[in-house]
PDB file of C-alpha atoms in Angstrom:
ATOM      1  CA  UNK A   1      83.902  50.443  37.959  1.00 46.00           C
ATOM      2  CA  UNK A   2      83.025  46.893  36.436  1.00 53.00           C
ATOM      3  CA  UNK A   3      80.348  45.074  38.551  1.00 55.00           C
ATOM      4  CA  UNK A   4      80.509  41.340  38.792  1.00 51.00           C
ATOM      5  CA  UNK A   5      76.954  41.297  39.367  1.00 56.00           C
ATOM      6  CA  UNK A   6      76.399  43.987  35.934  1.00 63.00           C
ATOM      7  CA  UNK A   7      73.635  41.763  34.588  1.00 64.00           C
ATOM      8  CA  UNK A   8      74.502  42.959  30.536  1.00 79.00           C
ATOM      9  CA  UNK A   9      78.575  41.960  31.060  1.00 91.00           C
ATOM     10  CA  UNK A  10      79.097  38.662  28.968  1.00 94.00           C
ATOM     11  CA  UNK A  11      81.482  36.147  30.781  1.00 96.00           C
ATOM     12  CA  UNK A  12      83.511  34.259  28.670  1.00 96.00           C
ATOM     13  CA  UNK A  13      85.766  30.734  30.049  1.00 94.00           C
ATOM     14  CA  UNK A  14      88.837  29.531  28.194  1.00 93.00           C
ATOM     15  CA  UNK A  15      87.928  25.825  28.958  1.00 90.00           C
ATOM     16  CA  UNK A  16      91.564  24.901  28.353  1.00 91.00           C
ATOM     17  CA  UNK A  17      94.124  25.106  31.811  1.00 92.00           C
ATOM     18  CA  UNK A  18      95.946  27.817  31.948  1.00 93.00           C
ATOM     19  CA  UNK A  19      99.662  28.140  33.370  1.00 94.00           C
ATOM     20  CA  UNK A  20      99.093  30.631  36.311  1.00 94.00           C
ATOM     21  CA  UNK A  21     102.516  32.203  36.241  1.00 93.00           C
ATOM     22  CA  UNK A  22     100.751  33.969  33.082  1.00 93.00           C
ATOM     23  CA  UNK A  23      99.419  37.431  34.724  1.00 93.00           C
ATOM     24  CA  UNK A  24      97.611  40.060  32.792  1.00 97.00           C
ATOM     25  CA  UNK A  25      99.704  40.109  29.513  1.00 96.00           C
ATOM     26  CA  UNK A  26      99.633  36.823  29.162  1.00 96.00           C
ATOM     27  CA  UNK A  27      96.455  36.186  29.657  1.00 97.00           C
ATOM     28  CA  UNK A  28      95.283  39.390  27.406  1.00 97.00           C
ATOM     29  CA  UNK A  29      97.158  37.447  24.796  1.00 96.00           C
ATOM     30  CA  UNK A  30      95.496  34.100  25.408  1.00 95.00           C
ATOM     31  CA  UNK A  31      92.010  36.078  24.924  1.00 96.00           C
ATOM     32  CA  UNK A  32      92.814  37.556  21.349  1.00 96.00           C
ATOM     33  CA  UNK A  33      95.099  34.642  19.863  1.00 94.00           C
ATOM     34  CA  UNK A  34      93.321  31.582  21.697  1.00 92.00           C
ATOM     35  CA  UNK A  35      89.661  33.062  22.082  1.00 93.00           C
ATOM     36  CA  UNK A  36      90.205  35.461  19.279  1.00 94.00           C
ATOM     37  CA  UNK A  37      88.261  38.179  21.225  1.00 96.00           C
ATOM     38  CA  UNK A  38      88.197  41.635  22.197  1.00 97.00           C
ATOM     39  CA  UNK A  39      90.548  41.821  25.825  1.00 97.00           C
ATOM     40  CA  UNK A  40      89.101  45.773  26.319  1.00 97.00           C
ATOM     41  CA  UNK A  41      85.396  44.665  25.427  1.00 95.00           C
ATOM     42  CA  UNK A  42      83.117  45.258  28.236  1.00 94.00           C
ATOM     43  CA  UNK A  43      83.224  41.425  29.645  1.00 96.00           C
ATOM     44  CA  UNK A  44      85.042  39.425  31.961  1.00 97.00           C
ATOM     45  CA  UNK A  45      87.344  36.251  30.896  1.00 97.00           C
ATOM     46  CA  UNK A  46      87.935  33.609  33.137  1.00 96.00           C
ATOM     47  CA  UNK A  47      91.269  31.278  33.412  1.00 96.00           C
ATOM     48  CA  UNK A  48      91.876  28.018  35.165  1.00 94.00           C
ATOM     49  CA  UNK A  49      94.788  26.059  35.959  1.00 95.00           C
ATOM     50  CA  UNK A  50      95.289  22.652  35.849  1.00 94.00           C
ATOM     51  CA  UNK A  51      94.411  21.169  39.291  1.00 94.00           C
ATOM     52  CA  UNK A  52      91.260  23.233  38.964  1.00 93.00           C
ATOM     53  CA  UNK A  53      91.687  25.052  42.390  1.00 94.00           C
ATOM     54  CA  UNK A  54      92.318  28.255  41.015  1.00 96.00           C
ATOM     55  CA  UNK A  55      91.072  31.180  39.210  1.00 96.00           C
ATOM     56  CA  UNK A  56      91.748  33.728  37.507  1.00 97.00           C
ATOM     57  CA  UNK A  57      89.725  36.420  35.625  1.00 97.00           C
ATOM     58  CA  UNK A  58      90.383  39.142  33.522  1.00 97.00           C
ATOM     59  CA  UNK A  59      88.707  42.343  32.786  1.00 97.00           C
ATOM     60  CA  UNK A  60      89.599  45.721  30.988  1.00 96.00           C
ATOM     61  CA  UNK A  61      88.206  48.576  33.160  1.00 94.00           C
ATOM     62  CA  UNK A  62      88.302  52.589  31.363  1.00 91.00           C
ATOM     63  CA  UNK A  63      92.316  52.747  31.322  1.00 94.00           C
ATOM     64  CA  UNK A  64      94.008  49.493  32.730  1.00 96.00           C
ATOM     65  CA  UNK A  65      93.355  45.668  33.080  1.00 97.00           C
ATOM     66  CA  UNK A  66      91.932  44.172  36.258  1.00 97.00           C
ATOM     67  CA  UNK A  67      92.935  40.579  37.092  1.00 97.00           C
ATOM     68  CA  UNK A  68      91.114  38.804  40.132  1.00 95.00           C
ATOM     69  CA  UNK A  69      91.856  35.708  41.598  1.00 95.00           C
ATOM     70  CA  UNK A  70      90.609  32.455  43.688  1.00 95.00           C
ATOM     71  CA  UNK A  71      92.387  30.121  45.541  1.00 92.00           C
ATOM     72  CA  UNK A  72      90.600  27.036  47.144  1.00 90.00           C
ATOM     73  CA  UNK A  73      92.054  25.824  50.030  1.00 88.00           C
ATOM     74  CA  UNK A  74      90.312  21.956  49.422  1.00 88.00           C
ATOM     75  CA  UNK A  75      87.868  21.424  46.879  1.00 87.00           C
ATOM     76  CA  UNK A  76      87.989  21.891  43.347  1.00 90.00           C
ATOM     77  CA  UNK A  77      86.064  24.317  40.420  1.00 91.00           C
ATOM     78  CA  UNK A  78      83.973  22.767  38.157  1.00 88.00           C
ATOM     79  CA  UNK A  79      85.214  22.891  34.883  1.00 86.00           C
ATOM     80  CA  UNK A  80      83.662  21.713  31.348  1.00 84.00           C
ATOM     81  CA  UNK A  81      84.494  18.876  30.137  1.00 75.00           C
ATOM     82  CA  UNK A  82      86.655  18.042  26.942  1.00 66.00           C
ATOM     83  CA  UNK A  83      83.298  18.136  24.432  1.00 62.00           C
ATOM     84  CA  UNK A  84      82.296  21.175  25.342  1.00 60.00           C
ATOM     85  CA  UNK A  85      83.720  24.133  23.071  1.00 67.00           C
ATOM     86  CA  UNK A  86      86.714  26.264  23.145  1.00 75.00           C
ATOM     87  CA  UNK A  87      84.887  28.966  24.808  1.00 84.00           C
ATOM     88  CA  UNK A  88      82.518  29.070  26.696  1.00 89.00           C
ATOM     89  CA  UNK A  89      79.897  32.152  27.225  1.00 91.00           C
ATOM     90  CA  UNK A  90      78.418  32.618  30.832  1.00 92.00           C
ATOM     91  CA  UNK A  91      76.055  34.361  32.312  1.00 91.00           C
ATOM     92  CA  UNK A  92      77.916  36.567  35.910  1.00 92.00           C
ATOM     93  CA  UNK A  93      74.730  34.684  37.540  1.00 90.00           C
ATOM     94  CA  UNK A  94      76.677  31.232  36.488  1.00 90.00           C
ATOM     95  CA  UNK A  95      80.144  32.780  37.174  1.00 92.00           C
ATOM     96  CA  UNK A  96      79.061  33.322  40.747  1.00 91.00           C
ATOM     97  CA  UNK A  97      77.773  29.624  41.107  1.00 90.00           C
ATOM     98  CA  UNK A  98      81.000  28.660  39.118  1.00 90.00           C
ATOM     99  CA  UNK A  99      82.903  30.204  41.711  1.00 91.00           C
ATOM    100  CA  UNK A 100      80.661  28.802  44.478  1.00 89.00           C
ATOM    101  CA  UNK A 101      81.183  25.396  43.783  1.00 87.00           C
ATOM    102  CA  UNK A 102      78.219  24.716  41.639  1.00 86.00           C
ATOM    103  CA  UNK A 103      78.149  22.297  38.567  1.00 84.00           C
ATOM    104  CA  UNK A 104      76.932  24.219  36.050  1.00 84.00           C
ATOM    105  CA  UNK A 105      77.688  21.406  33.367  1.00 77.00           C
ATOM    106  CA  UNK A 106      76.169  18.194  35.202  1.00 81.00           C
ATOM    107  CA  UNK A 107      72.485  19.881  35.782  1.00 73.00           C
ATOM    108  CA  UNK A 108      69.812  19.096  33.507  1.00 65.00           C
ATOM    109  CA  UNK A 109      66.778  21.056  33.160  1.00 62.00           C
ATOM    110  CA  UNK A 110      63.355  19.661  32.713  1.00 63.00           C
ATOM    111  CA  UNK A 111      62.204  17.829  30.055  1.00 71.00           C
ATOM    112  CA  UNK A 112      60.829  20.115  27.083  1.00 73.00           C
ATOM    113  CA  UNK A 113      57.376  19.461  26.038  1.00 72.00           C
ATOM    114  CA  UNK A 114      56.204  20.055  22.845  1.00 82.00           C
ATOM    115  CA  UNK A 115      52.073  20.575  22.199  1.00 82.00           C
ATOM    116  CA  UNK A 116      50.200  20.934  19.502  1.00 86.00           C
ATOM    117  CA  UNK A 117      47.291  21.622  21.499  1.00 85.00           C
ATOM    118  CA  UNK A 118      45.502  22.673  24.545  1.00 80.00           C
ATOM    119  CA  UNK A 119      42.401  20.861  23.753  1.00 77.00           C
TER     120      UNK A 119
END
């Protein structure tokens, strides 16, 4: 079995909303034709629908798909904006803060520094 928190499975979001009446077929489709990747690779794809409360993600596990889903009762999932690209690879570290509530788009880290020298 497929664990969320498998550190080596890639999670990849389709940053465009989704129409949740789509269940696995649909959504296997939107990952090769959209995404134009591998539905039975070893990852997970997540979905979102328009009013961002939501979720839905995909995964192929030995001999059938898996589809899990999240419905907020209030608040909202953070999604990427507009700039960002079509798809969007995540770590299942992010996709658990994603799913948490967490802006993973709106942090910034710290400020690189760049030395020449120690001295």
């Amino acid at each position: 079995m497929m664990r969320p928190d498998d550190l080596s499975i890639t999670v990849y979001l389709h940053k465009a909303p989704v129409d949740f009446r789509k269940s696995i077929n649909g959504l296997a489709i939107l990952v090769e034709a959209e995404m134009e990747l591998n539905p039975f690779e070893k990852a997970l794809f997540a979905f979102c629908n328009r009013q961002r409360d939501k979720i839905k993600v995909l995964y192929w596990e030995r001999n059938g798909f898996c589809l899990w889903y999240k419905r907020l009762d209030k608040e909202r999932f953070k999604w990427p904006n507009k700039q960002a690209s079509d798809v969007i690879t995540l770590t299942t570290q992010e996709l658990n803060w994603l799913l948490d509530g967490f802006d993973l788009w709106s942090n910034k880290p710290h400020q690189t520094l760049n030395y020449q020298s120690v001295i």
